[in-house]
CSV table of C-alpha atoms in Angstrom, one decimal:
chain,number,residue,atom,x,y,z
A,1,UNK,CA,160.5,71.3,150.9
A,2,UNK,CA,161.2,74.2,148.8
A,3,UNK,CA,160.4,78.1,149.9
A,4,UNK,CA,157.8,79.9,147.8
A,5,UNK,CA,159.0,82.8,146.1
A,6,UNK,CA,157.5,85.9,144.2
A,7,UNK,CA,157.8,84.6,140.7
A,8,UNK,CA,156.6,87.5,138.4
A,9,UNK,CA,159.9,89.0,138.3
A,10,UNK,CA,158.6,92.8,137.9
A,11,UNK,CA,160.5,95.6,139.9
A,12,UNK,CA,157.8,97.9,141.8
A,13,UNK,CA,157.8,100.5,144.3
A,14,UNK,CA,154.7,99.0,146.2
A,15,UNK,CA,154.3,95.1,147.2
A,16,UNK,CA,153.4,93.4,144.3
A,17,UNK,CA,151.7,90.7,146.5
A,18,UNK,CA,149.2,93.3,148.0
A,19,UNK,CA,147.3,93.5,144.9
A,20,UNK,CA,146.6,89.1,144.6
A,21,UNK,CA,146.2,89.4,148.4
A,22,UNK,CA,143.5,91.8,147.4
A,23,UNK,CA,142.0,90.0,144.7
A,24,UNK,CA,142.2,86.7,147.0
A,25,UNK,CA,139.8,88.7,149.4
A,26,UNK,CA,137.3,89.9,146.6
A,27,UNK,CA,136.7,86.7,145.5
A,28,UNK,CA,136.2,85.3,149.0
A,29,UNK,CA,133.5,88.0,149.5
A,30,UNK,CA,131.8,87.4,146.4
A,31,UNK,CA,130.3,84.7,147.7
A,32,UNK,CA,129.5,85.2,151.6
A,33,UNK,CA,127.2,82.7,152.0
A,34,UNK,CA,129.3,79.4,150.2
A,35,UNK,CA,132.8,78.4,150.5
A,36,UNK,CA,135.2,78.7,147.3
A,37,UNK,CA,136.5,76.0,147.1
A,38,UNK,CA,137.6,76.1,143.3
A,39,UNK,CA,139.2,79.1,141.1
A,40,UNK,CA,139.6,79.1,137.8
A,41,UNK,CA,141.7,81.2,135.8
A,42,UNK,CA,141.2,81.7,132.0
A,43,UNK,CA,141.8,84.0,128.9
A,44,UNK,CA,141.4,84.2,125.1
A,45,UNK,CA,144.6,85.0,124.0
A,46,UNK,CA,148.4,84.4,125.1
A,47,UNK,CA,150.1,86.6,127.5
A,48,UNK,CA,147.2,87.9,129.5
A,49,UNK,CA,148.4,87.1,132.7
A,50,UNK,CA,146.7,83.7,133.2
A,51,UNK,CA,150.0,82.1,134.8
A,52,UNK,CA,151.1,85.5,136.7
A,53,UNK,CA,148.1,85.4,138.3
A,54,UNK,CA,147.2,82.1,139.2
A,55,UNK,CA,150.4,81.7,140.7
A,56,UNK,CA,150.7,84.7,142.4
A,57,UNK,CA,147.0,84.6,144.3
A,58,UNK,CA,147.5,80.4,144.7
A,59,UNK,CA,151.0,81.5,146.3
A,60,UNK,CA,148.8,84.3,148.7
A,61,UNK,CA,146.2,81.9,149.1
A,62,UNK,CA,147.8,79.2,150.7
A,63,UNK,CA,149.4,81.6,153.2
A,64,UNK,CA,145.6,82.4,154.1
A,65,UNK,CA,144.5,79.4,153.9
A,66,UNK,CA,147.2,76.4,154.7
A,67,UNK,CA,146.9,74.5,152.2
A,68,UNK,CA,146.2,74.9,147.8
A,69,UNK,CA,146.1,73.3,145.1
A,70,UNK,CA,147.5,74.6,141.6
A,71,UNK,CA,146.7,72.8,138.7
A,72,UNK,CA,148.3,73.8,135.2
A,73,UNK,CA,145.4,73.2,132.8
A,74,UNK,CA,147.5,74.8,130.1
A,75,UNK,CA,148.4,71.9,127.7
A,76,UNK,CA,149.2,73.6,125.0
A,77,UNK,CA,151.7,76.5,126.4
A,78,UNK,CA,152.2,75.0,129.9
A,79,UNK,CA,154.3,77.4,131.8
A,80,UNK,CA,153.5,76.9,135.4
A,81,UNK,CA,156.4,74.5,135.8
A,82,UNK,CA,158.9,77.2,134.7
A,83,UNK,CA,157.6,79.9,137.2
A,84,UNK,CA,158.6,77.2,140.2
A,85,UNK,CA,161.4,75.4,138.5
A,86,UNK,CA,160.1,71.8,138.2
A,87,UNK,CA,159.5,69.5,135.7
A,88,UNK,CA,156.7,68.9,133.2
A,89,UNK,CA,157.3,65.1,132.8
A,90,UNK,CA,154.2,64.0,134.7
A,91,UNK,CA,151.0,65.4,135.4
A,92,UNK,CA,147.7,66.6,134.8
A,93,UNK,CA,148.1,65.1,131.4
A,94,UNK,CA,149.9,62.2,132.6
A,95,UNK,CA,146.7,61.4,134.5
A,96,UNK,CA,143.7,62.6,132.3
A,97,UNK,CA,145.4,60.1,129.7
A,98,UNK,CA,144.8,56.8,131.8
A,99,UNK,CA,148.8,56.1,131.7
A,100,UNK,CA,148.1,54.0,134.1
A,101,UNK,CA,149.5,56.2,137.0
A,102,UNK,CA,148.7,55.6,140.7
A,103,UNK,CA,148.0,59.3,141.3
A,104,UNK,CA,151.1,59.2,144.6
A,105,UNK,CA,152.4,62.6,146.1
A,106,UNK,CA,155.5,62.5,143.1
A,107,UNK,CA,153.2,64.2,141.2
A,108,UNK,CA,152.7,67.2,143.2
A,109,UNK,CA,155.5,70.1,144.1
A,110,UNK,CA,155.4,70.9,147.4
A,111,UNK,CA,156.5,74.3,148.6
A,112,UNK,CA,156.2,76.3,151.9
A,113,UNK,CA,155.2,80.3,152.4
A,114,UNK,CA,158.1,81.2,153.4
A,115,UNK,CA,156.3,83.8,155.8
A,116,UNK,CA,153.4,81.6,156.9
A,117,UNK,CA,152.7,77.8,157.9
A,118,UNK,CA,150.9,77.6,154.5
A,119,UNK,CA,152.4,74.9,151.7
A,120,UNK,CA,151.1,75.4,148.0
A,121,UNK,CA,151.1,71.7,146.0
A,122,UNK,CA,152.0,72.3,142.2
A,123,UNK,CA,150.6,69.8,139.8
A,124,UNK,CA,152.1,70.4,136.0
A,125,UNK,CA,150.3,70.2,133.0
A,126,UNK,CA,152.0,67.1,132.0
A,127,UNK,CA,153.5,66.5,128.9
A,128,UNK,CA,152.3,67.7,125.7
A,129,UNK,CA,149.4,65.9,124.3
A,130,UNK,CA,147.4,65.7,120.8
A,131,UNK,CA,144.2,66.1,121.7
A,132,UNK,CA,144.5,68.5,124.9
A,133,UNK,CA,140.4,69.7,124.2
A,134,UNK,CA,139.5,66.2,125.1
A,135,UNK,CA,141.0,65.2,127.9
A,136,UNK,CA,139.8,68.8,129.2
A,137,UNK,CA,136.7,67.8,128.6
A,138,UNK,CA,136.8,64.2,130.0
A,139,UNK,CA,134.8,63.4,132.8
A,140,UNK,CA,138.1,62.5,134.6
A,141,UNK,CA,138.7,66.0,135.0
C-alpha cells in the first residue's frame, strides 16, 4: 500500500494541510443535523484549484475519517492520476461506458495516511472518451 503524500508541491511557511483540515471541518458543520456523505468539487474554468483541493481535503479527510473515496470526474483534463502517480487506463470512464467491467478492487488506488490509520481509494477518470457530458449524466453515475 502506498503512503499519502502532500501533493500540491507549494513551499509555505505554515502547514499547508491546516487550511483543507479547516475547510474539511466547515463543511462538516454546515450540516449539523445530516451526515456528508458526498463532496463535490467543481469550477468554470481550468486551473482553479479543482484537483489541489479535492485531493488535498480527500487526503485530510480520510485521516478523520478512515476511509474516502476520490473519484476523478474530470474526463476531459483528468489530472488526479498524475497528483498520485497512477494510471488512467481504467476507471470512472471505463465503467460509465458499460465496457463490460466487473467493478473489482484493480480499479481503485489504495493509499495509507501516513500519520493516521486512514486509507484514501483513488478511482481515475478513465480514459478519454467522446461524449464525456453523457456518461456524466447517465444514470449509472
Amino acid at each position: 500500500m502506498k503512503k499519502v503524500e502532500n501533493k500540491s508541491n507549494k513551499s509555505q511557511q505554515f502547514d499547508e494541510m491546516e487550511v483543507y483540515r479547516h475547510l474539511r471541518t466547515n463543511i462538516e458543520y454546515s450540516s449539523v443535523d445530516k451526515k456528508i456523505q458526498v463532496i463535490n468539487i467543481t469550477s468554470s474554468q481550468p486551473g482553479e484549484g479543482k484537483t489541489t483541493t479535492s485531493t488535498n481535503l480527500a487526503i485530510v479527510s480520510s485521516g478523520q475519517y478512515g476511509r474516502v473515496l476520490l473519484v476523478d470526474c474530470d474526463m476531459r483534463k483528468p489530472q488526479v492520476h498524475k497528483r498520485f502517480n497512477i494510471s488512467n487506463r481504467f476507471g470512472l470512464s471505463n465503467i460509465l461506458a458499460g465496457d463490460n467491467v466487473n467493478i473489482s478492487d484493480s480499479y481503485f488506488s489504495k493509499f495509507k495516511d501516513k500519520d493516521t490509520d486512514g486509507v484514501l481509494y483513488v478511482l481515475p477518470a478513465g480514459v478519454k472518451v467522446p461524449n464525456p457530458l453523457e456518461l456524466l449524466s447517465s444514470r449509472k453515475i
